[in-house]
mmCIF file of C-alpha atoms and ligand atoms in Angstrom:
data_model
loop_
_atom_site.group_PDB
_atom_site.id
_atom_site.type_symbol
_atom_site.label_atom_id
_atom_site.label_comp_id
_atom_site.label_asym_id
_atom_site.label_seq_id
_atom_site.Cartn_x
_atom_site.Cartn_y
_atom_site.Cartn_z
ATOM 1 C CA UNK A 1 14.417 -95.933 -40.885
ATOM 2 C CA UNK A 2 18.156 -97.116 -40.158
ATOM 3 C CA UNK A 3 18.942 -97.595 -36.839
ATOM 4 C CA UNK A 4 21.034 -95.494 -34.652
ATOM 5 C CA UNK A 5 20.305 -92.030 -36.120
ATOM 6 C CA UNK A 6 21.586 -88.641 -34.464
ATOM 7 C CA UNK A 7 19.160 -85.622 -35.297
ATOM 8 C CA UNK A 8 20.015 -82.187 -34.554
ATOM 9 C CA UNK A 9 17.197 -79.998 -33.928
ATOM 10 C CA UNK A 10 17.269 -76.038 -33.480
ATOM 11 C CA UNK A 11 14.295 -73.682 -32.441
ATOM 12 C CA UNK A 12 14.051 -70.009 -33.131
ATOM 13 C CA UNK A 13 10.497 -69.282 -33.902
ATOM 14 C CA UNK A 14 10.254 -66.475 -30.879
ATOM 15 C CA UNK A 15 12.313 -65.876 -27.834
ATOM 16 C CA UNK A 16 13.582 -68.718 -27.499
ATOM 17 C CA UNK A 17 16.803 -70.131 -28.677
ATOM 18 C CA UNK A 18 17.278 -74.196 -28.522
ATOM 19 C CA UNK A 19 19.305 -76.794 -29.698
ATOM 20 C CA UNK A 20 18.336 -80.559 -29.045
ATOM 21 C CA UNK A 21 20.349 -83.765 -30.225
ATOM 22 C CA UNK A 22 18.548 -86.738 -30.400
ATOM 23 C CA UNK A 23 18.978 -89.974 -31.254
ATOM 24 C CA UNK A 24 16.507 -92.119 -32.705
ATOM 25 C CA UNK A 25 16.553 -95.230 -30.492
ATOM 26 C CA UNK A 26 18.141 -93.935 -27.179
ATOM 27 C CA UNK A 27 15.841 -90.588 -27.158
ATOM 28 C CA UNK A 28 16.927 -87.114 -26.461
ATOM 29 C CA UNK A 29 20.810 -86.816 -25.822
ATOM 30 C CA UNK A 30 21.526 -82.989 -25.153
ATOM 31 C CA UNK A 31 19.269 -79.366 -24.808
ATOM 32 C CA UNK A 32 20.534 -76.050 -24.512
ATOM 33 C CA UNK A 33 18.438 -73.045 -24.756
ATOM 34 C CA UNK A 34 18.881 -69.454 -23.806
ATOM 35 C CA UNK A 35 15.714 -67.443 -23.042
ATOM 36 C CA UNK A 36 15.639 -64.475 -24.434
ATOM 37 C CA UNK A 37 12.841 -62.821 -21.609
ATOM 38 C CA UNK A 38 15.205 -60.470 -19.926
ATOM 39 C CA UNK A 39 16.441 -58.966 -23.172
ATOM 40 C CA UNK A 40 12.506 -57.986 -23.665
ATOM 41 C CA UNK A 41 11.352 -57.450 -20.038
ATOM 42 C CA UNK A 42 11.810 -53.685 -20.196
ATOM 43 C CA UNK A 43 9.243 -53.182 -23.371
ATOM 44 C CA UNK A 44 6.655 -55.588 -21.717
ATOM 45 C CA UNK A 45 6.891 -57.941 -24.994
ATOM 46 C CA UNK A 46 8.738 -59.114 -27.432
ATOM 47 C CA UNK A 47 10.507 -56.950 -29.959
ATOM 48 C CA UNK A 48 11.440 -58.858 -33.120
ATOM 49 C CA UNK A 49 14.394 -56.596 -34.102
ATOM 50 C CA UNK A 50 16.154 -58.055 -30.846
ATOM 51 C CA UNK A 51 14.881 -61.652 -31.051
ATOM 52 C CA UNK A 52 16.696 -62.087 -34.253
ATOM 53 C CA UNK A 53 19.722 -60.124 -33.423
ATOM 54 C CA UNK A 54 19.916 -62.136 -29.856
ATOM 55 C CA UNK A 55 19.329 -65.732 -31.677
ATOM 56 C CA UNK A 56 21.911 -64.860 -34.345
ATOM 57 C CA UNK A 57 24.372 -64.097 -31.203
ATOM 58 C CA UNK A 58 23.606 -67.523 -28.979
ATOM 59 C CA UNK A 59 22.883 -70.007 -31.773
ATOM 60 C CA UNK A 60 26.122 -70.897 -32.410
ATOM 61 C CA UNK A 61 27.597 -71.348 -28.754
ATOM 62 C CA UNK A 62 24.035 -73.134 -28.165
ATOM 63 C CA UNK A 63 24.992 -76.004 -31.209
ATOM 64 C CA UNK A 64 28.434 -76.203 -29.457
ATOM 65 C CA UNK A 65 27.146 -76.864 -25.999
ATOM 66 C CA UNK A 66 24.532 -79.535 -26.768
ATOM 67 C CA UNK A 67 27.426 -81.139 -29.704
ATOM 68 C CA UNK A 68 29.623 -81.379 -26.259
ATOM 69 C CA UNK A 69 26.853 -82.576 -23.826
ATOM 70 C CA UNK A 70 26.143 -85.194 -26.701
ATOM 71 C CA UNK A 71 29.448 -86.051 -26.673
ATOM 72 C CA UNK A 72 29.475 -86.316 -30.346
ATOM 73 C CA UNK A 73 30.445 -84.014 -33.486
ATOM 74 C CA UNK A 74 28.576 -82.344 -36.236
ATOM 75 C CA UNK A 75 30.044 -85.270 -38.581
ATOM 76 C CA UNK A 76 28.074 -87.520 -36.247
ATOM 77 C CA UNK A 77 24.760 -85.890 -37.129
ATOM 78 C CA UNK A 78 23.089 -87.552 -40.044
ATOM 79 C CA UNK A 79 19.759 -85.372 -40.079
ATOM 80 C CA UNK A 80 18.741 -81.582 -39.187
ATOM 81 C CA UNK A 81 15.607 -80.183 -38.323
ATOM 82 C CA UNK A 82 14.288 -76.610 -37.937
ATOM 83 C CA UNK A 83 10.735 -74.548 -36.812
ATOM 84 C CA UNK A 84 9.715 -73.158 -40.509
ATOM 85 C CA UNK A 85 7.034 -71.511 -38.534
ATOM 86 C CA UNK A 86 4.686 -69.801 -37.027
ATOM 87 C CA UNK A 87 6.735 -67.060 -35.356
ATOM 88 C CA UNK A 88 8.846 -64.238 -36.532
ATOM 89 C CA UNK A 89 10.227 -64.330 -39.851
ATOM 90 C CA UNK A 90 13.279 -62.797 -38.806
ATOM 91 C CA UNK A 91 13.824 -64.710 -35.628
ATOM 92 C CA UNK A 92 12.972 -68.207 -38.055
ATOM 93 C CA UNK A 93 15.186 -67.568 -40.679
ATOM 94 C CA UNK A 94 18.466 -67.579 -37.765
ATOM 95 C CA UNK A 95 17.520 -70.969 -37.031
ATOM 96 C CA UNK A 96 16.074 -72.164 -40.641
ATOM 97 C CA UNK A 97 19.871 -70.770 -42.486
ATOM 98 C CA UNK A 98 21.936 -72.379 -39.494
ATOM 99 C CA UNK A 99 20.697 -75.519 -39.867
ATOM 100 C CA UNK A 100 20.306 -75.253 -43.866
ATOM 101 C CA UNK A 101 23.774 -73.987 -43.641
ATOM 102 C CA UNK A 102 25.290 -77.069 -41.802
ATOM 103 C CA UNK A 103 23.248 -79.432 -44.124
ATOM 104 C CA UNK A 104 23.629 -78.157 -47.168
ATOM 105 C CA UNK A 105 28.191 -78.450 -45.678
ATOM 106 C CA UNK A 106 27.936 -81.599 -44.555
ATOM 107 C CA UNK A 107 25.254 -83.207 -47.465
ATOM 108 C CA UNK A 108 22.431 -84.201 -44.978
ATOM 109 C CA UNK A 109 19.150 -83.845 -45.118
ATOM 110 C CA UNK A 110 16.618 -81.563 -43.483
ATOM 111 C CA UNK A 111 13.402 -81.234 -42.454
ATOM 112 C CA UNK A 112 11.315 -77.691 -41.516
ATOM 113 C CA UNK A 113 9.010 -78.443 -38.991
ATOM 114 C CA UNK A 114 5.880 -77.205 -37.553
ATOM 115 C CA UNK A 115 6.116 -75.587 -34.439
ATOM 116 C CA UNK A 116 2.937 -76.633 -32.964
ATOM 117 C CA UNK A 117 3.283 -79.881 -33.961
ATOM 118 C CA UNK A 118 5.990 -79.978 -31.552
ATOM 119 C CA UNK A 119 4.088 -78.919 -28.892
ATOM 120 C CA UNK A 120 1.411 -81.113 -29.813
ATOM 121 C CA UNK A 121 3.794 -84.506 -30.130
ATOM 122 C CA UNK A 122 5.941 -83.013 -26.731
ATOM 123 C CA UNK A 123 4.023 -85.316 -24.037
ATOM 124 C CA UNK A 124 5.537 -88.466 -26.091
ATOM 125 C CA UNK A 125 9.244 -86.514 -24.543
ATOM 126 C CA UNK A 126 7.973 -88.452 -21.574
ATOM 127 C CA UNK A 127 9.647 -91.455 -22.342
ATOM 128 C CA UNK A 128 7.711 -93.572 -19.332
ATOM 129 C CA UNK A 129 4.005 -91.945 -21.565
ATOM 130 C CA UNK A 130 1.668 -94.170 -21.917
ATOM 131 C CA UNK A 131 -0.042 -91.895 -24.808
ATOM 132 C CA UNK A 132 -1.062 -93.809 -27.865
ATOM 133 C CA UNK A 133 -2.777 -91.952 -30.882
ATOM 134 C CA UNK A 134 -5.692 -90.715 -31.913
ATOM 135 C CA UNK A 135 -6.176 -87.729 -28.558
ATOM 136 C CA UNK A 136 -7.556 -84.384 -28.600
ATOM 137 C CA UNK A 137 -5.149 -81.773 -28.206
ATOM 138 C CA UNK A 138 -5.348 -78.326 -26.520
ATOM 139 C CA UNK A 139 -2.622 -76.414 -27.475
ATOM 140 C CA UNK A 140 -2.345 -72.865 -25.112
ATOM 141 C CA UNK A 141 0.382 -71.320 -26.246
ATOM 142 C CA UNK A 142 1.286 -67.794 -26.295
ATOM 143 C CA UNK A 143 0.299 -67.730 -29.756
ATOM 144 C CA UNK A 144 -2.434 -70.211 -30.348
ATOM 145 C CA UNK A 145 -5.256 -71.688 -28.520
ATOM 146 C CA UNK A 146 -6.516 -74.840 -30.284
ATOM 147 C CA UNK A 147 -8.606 -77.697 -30.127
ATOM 148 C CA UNK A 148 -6.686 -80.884 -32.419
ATOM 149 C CA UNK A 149 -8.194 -84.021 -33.020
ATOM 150 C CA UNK A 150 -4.647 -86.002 -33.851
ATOM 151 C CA UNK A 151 -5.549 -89.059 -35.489
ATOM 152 C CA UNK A 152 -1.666 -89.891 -35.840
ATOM 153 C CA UNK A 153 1.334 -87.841 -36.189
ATOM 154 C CA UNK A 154 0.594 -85.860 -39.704
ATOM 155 C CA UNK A 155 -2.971 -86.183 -39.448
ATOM 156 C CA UNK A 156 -4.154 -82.629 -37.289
ATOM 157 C CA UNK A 157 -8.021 -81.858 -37.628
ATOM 158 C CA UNK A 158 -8.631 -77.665 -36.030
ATOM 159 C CA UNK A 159 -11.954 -78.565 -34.618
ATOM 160 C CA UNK A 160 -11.633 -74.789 -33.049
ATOM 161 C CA UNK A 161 -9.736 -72.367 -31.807
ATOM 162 C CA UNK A 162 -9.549 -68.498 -30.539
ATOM 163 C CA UNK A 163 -11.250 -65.880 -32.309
ATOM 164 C CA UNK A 164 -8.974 -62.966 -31.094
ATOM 165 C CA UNK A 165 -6.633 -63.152 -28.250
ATOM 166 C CA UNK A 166 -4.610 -66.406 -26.992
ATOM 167 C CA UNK A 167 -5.192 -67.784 -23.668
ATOM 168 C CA UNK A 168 -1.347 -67.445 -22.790
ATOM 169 C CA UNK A 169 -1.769 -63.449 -24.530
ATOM 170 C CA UNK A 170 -4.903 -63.013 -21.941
ATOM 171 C CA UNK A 171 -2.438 -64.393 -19.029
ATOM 172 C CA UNK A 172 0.343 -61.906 -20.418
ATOM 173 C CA UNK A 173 -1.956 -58.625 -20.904
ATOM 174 C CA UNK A 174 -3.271 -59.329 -17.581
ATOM 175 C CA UNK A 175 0.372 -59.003 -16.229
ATOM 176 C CA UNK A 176 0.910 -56.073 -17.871
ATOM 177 C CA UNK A 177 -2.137 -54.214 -16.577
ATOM 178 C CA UNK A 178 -1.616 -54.912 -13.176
ATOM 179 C CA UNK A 179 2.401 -53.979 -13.649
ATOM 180 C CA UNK A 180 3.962 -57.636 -13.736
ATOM 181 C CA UNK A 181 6.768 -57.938 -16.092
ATOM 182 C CA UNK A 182 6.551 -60.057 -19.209
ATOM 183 C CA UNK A 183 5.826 -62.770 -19.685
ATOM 184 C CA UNK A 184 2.840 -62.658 -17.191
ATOM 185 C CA UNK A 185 1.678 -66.456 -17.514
ATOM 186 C CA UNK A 186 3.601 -67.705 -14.125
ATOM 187 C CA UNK A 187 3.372 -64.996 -12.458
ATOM 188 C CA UNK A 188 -0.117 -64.474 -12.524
ATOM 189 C CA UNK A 189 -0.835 -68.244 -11.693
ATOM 190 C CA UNK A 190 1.700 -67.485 -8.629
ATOM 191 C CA UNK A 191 0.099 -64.815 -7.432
ATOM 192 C CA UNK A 192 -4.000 -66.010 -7.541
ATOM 193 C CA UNK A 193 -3.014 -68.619 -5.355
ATOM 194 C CA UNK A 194 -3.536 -65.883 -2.632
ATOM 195 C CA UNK A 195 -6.650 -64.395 -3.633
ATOM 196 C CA UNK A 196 -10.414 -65.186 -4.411
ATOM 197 C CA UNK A 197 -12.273 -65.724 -7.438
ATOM 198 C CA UNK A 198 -14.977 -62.524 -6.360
ATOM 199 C CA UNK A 199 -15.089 -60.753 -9.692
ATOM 200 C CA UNK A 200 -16.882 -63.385 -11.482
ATOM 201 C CA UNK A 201 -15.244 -62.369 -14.720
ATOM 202 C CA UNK A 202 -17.123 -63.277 -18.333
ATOM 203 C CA UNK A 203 -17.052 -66.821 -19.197
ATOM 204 C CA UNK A 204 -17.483 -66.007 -23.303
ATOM 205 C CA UNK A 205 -18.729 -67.870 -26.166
ATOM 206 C CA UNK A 206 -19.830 -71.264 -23.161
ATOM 207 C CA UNK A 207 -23.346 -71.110 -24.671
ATOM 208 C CA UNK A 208 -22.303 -71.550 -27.963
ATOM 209 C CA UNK A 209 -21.642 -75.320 -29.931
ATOM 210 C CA UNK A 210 -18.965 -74.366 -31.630
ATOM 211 C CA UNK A 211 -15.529 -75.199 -29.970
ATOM 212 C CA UNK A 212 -14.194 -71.821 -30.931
ATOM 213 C CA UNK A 213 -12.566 -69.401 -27.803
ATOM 214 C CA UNK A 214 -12.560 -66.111 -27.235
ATOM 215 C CA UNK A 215 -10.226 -64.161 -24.418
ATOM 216 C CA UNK A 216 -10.842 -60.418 -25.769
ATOM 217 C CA UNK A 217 -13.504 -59.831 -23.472
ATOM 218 C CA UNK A 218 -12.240 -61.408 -20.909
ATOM 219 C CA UNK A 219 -9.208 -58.980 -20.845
ATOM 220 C CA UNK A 220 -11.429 -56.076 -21.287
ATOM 221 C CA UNK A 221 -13.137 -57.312 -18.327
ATOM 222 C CA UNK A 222 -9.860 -56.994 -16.049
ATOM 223 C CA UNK A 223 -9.136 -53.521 -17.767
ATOM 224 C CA UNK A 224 -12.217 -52.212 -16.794
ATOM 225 C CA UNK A 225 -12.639 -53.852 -12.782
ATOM 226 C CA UNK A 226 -9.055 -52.336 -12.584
ATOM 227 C CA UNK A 227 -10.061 -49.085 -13.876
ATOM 228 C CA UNK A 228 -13.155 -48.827 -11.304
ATOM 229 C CA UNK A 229 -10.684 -49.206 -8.707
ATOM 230 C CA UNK A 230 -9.095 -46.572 -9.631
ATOM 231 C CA UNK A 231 -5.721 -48.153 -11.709
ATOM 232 C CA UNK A 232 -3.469 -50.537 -11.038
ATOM 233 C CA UNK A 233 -1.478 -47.270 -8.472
ATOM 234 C CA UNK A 234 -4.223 -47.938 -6.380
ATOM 235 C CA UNK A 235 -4.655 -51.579 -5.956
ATOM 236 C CA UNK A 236 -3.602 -53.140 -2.622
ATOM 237 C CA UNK A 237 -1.553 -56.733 -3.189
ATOM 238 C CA UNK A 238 -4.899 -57.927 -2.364
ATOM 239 C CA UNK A 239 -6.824 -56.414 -4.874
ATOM 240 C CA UNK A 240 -4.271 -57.736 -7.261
ATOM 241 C CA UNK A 241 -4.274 -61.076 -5.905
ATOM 242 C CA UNK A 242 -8.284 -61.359 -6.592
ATOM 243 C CA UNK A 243 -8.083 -60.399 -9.571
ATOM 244 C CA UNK A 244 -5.585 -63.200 -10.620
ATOM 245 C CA UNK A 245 -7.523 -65.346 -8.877
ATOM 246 C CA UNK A 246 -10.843 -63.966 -10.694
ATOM 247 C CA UNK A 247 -8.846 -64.043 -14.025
ATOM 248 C CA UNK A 248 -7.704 -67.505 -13.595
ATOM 249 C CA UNK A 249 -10.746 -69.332 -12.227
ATOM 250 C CA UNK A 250 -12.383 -67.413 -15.343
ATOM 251 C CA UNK A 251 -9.620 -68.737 -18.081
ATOM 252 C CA UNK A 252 -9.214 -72.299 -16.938
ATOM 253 C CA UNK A 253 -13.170 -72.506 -16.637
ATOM 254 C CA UNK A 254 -13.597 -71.788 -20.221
ATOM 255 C CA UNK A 255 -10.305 -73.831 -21.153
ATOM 256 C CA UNK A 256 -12.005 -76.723 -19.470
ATOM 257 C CA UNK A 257 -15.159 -76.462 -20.251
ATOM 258 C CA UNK A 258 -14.275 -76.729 -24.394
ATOM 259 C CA UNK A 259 -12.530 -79.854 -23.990
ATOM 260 C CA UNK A 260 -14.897 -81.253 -21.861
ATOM 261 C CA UNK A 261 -17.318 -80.105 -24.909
ATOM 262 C CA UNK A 262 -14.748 -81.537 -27.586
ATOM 263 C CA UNK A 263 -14.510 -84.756 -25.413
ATOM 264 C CA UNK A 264 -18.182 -85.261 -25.699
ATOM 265 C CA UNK A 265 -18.461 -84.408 -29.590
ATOM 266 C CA UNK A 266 -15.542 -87.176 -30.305
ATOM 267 C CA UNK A 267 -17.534 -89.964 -28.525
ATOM 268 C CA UNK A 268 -21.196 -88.995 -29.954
ATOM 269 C CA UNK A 269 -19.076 -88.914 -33.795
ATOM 270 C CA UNK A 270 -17.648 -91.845 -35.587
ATOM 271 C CA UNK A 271 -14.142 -90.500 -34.820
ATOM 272 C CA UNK A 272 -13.056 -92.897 -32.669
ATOM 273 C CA UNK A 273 -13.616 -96.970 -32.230
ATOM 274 C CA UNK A 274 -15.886 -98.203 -29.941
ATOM 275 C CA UNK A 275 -15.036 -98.654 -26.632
ATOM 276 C CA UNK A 276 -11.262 -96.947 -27.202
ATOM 277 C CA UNK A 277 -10.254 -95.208 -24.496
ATOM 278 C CA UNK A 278 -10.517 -91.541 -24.758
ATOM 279 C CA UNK A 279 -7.335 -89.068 -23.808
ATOM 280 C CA UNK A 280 -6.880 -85.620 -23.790
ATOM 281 C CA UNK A 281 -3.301 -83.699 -24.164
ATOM 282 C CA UNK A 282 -2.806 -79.979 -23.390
ATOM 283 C CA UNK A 283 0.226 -78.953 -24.232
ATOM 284 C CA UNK A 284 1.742 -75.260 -24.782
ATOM 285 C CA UNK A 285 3.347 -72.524 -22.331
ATOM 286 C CA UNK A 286 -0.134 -72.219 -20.482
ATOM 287 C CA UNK A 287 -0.143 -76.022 -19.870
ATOM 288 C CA UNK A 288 2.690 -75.592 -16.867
ATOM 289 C CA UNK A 289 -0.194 -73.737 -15.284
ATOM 290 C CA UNK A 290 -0.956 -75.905 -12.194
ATOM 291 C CA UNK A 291 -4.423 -74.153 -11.584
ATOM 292 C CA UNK A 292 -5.636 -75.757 -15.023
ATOM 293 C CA UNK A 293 -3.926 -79.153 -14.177
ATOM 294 C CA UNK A 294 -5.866 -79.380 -11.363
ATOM 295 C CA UNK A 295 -9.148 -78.614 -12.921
ATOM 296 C CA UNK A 296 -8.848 -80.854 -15.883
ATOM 297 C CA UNK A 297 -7.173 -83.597 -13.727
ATOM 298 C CA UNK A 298 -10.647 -83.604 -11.424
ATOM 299 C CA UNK A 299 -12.951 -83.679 -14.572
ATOM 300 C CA UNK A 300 -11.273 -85.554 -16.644
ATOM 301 C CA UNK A 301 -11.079 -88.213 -13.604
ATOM 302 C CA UNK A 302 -14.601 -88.232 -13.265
ATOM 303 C CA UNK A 303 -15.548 -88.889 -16.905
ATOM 304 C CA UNK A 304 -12.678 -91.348 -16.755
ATOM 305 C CA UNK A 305 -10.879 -89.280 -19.581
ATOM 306 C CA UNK A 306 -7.159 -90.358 -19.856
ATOM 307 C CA UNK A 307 -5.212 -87.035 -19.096
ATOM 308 C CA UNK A 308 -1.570 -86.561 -20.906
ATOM 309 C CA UNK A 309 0.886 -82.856 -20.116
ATOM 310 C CA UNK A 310 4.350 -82.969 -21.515
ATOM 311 C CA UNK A 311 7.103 -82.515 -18.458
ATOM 312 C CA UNK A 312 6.861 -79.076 -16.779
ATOM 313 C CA UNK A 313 10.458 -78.384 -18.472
ATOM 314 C CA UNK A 314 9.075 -78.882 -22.163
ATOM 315 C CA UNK A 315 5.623 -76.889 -22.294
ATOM 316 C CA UNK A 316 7.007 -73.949 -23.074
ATOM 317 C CA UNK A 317 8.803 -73.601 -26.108
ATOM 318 C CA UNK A 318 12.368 -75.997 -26.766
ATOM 319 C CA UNK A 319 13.975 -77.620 -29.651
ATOM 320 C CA UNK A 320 13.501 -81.203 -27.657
ATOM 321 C CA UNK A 321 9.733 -81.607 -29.600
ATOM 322 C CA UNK A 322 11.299 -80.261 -32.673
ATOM 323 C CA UNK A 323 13.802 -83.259 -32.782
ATOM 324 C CA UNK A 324 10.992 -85.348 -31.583
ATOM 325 C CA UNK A 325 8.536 -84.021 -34.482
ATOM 326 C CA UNK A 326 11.245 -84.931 -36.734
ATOM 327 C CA UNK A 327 11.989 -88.300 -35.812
ATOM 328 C CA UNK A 328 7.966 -89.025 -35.777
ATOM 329 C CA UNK A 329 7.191 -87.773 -38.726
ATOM 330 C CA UNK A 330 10.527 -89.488 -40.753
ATOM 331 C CA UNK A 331 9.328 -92.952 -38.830
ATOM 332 C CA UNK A 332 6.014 -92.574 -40.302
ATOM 333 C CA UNK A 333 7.244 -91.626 -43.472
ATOM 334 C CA UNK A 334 11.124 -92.622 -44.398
ATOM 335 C CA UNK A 335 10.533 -91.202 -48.159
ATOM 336 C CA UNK A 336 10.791 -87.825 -46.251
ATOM 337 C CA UNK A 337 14.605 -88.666 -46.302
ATOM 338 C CA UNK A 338 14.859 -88.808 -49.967
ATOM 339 C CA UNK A 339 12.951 -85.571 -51.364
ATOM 340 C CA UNK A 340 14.680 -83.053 -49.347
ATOM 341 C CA UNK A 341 16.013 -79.667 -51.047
ATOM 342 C CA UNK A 342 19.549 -79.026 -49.761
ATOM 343 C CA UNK A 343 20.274 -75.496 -49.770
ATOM 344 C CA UNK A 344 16.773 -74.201 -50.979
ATOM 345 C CA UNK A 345 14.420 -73.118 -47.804
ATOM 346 C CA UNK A 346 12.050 -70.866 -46.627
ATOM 347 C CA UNK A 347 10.453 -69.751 -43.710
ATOM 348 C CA UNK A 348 6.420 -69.612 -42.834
ATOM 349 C CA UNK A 349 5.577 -66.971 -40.519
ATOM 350 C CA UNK A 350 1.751 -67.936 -40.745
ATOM 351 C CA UNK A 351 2.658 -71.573 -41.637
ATOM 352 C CA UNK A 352 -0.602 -74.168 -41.278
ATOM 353 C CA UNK A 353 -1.108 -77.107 -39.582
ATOM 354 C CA UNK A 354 -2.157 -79.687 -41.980
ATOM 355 C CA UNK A 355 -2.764 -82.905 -42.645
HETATM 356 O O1 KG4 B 1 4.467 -72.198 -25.660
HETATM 357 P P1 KG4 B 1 5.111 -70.922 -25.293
HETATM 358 O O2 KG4 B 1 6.469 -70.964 -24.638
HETATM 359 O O3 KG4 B 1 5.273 -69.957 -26.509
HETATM 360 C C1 KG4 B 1 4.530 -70.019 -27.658
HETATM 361 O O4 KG4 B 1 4.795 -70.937 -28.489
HETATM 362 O O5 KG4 B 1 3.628 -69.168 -27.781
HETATM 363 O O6 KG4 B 1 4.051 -70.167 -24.338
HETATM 364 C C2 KG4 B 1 4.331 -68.940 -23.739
HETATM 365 C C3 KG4 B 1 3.083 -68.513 -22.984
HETATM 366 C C4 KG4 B 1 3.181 -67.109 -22.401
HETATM 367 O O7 KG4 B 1 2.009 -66.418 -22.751
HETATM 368 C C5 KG4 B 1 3.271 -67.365 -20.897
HETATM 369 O O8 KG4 B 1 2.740 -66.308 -20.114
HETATM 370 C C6 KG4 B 1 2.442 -68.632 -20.763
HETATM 371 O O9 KG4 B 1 2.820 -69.414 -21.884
HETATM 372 N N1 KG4 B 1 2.743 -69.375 -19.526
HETATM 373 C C7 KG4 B 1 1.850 -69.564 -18.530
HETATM 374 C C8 KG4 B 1 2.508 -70.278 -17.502
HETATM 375 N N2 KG4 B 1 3.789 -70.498 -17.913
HETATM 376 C C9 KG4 B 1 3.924 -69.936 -19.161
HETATM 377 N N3 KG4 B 1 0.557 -69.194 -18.435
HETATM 378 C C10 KG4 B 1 -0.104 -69.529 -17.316
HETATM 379 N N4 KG4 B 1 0.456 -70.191 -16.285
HETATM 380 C C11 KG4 B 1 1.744 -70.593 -16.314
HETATM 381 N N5 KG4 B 1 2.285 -71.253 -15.303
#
């Protein structure tokens, strides 16, 4: 890959809106993002209708603010990137026509990217990360909860993931049920700090050796301890603190339990060399919680498990690992440069994560 490249990165895929610029040798120039949470607080989730209409209104003044903070112009960009999914089609296609739009003007090329293999590359943001390939990833996201064995960057292997709910969806229903406003992740952490884990919530599917999740239960679980205490009305900031503290010690249990599991499966299998060094990333919204940090800091210390989290600032969703993806993935594959389709895109609502 030339030297010296400037890549301009934009992510849309939910209720988010970001812009990164980054440059291929120096790292990440500018970020701007504008979160869209208050616009959905008052219907306790997201509402796609808005997200798009909200990203269409900021994504503009975004690309101007990080073109600025770059200190460069959009002639100075010589590749774009864009999430082509998961998320919401609608909320996508703002980002994926922007930055189609200012390729297709300027004759650059472009590259859709994953959005969870942003998340799952965002540790390397770290630019003092010692993380070398392969790791196991587990990606808690408000959308996914998955266990990655990342050989290298294009090579993902889903050696589980959750049956129904998300972790970060468990965190957010939680919220909801004991009146917290969206999204509940953060404030729920916050607010177990000052309770006790006395409801011994389910720990599902522990018993099992499959590396699959499941957080349905688990919410049904809260639902029903608050209902024999007579609805959220009724519970004392006590009551509400225990049963963050019951929810959490439940969650992160199960979260670190898996990898632990994972961990074990990738030694005993001919996955990795002998005697390599064995590290774990978790990355996603739910890896800012510092409950789960702790735990899987402790175990993985005593297994003597290398440990890897992207900065606080980039677990939750940014267009920072979306320029990062890009730059990765055009390293390990410059040919990337030469079959792109100006001008003809799509969007992938359900996109995979493949090899
Ligand atoms: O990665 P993200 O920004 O969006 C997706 O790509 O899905 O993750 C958002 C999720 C939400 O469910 C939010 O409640 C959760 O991450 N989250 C947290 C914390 N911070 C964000 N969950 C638990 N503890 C936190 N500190």
């Amino acid at each position: 890959m030339t030297k010296n490249i400037n890549i301009l990165a934009i992510e849309s895929s939910c209720d988010e809106t970001a812009v990164a610029i980054y440059n291929n040798e120096n790292g990440l120039l500018s970020h701007a993002l504008h979160s869209q949470i208050p616009l959905h607080q008052a219907y306790g989730g997201v509402v796609p209708e808005l997200a798009s209409r909200d990203h269409l209104a900021k994504i503009i003044p975004l690309i101007q603010q990080s073109l600025f903070e770059a200190n460069i112009n959009l002639n100075n960009i010589d590749i774009f990137a864009y999430t082509q999914g998961p998320g919401l089609a609608g909320a996508l296609l703002v980002g994926a026509s922007t930055a189609n739009s200012m390729a297709f003007a300027l004759n650059k090329p472009i590259l859709g990217i994953h959005h969870l293999e942003g998340h799952i590359l965002s540790p390397l943001l770290d630019t003092s990360s010692t993380l070398e390939f392969p790791f196991l990833c587990l990606l808690v996201s408000g959308g996914n909860t998955q266990l990655i064995w990342v050989q290298d960057v294009n090579e993902y292997e889903i050696l589980g993931e959750t049956l129904d709910d998300s972790a970060g969806e468990a965190f957010d229903k939680t919220a909801k049920l004991l009146g917290m406003p969206y999204p509940g992740g953060p404030q729920v952490s916050k607010i177990a700090h000052q309770g006790e884990d006395i409801y011994n919530f389910p720990r599902p599917m522990q018993h099992s050796n499959c590396l699959d999740f499941s957080f349905a239960g688990l919410k049904t679980a809260v639902l029903t301890q608050v209902k024999r205490m007579g609805g959220a009305e009724n519970l004392t900031e006590q009551n509400k603190a225990d049963i963050c503290a019951s929810f959490v010690e439940a969650t992160t249990d199960v979260l670190s339990f898996k990898c632990m599991k994972a961990m074990r499966m990738i030694k005993e299998s001919k996955k990795l060399k002998l005697n390599a060094e064995l590290n774990l990333v978790v990355c996603g919204g739910v890896s800012a919680n510092l409950q789960l940090r702790e735990k899987l800091n402790i175990i993985c210390a005593k297994h003597k498990y290398q440990i890897y989290y992207p900065p606080l600032k980039w677990c939750t969703d940014n267009a920072a690992m979306i320029a990062l993806a890009a730059d990765l993935k055009i390293k390990k594959n410059p040919e990337l440069l030469k079959n792109f389709a100006n001008g003809n895109f799509d969007v992938l609502p359900r996109m995979k994560l493949h090899s």
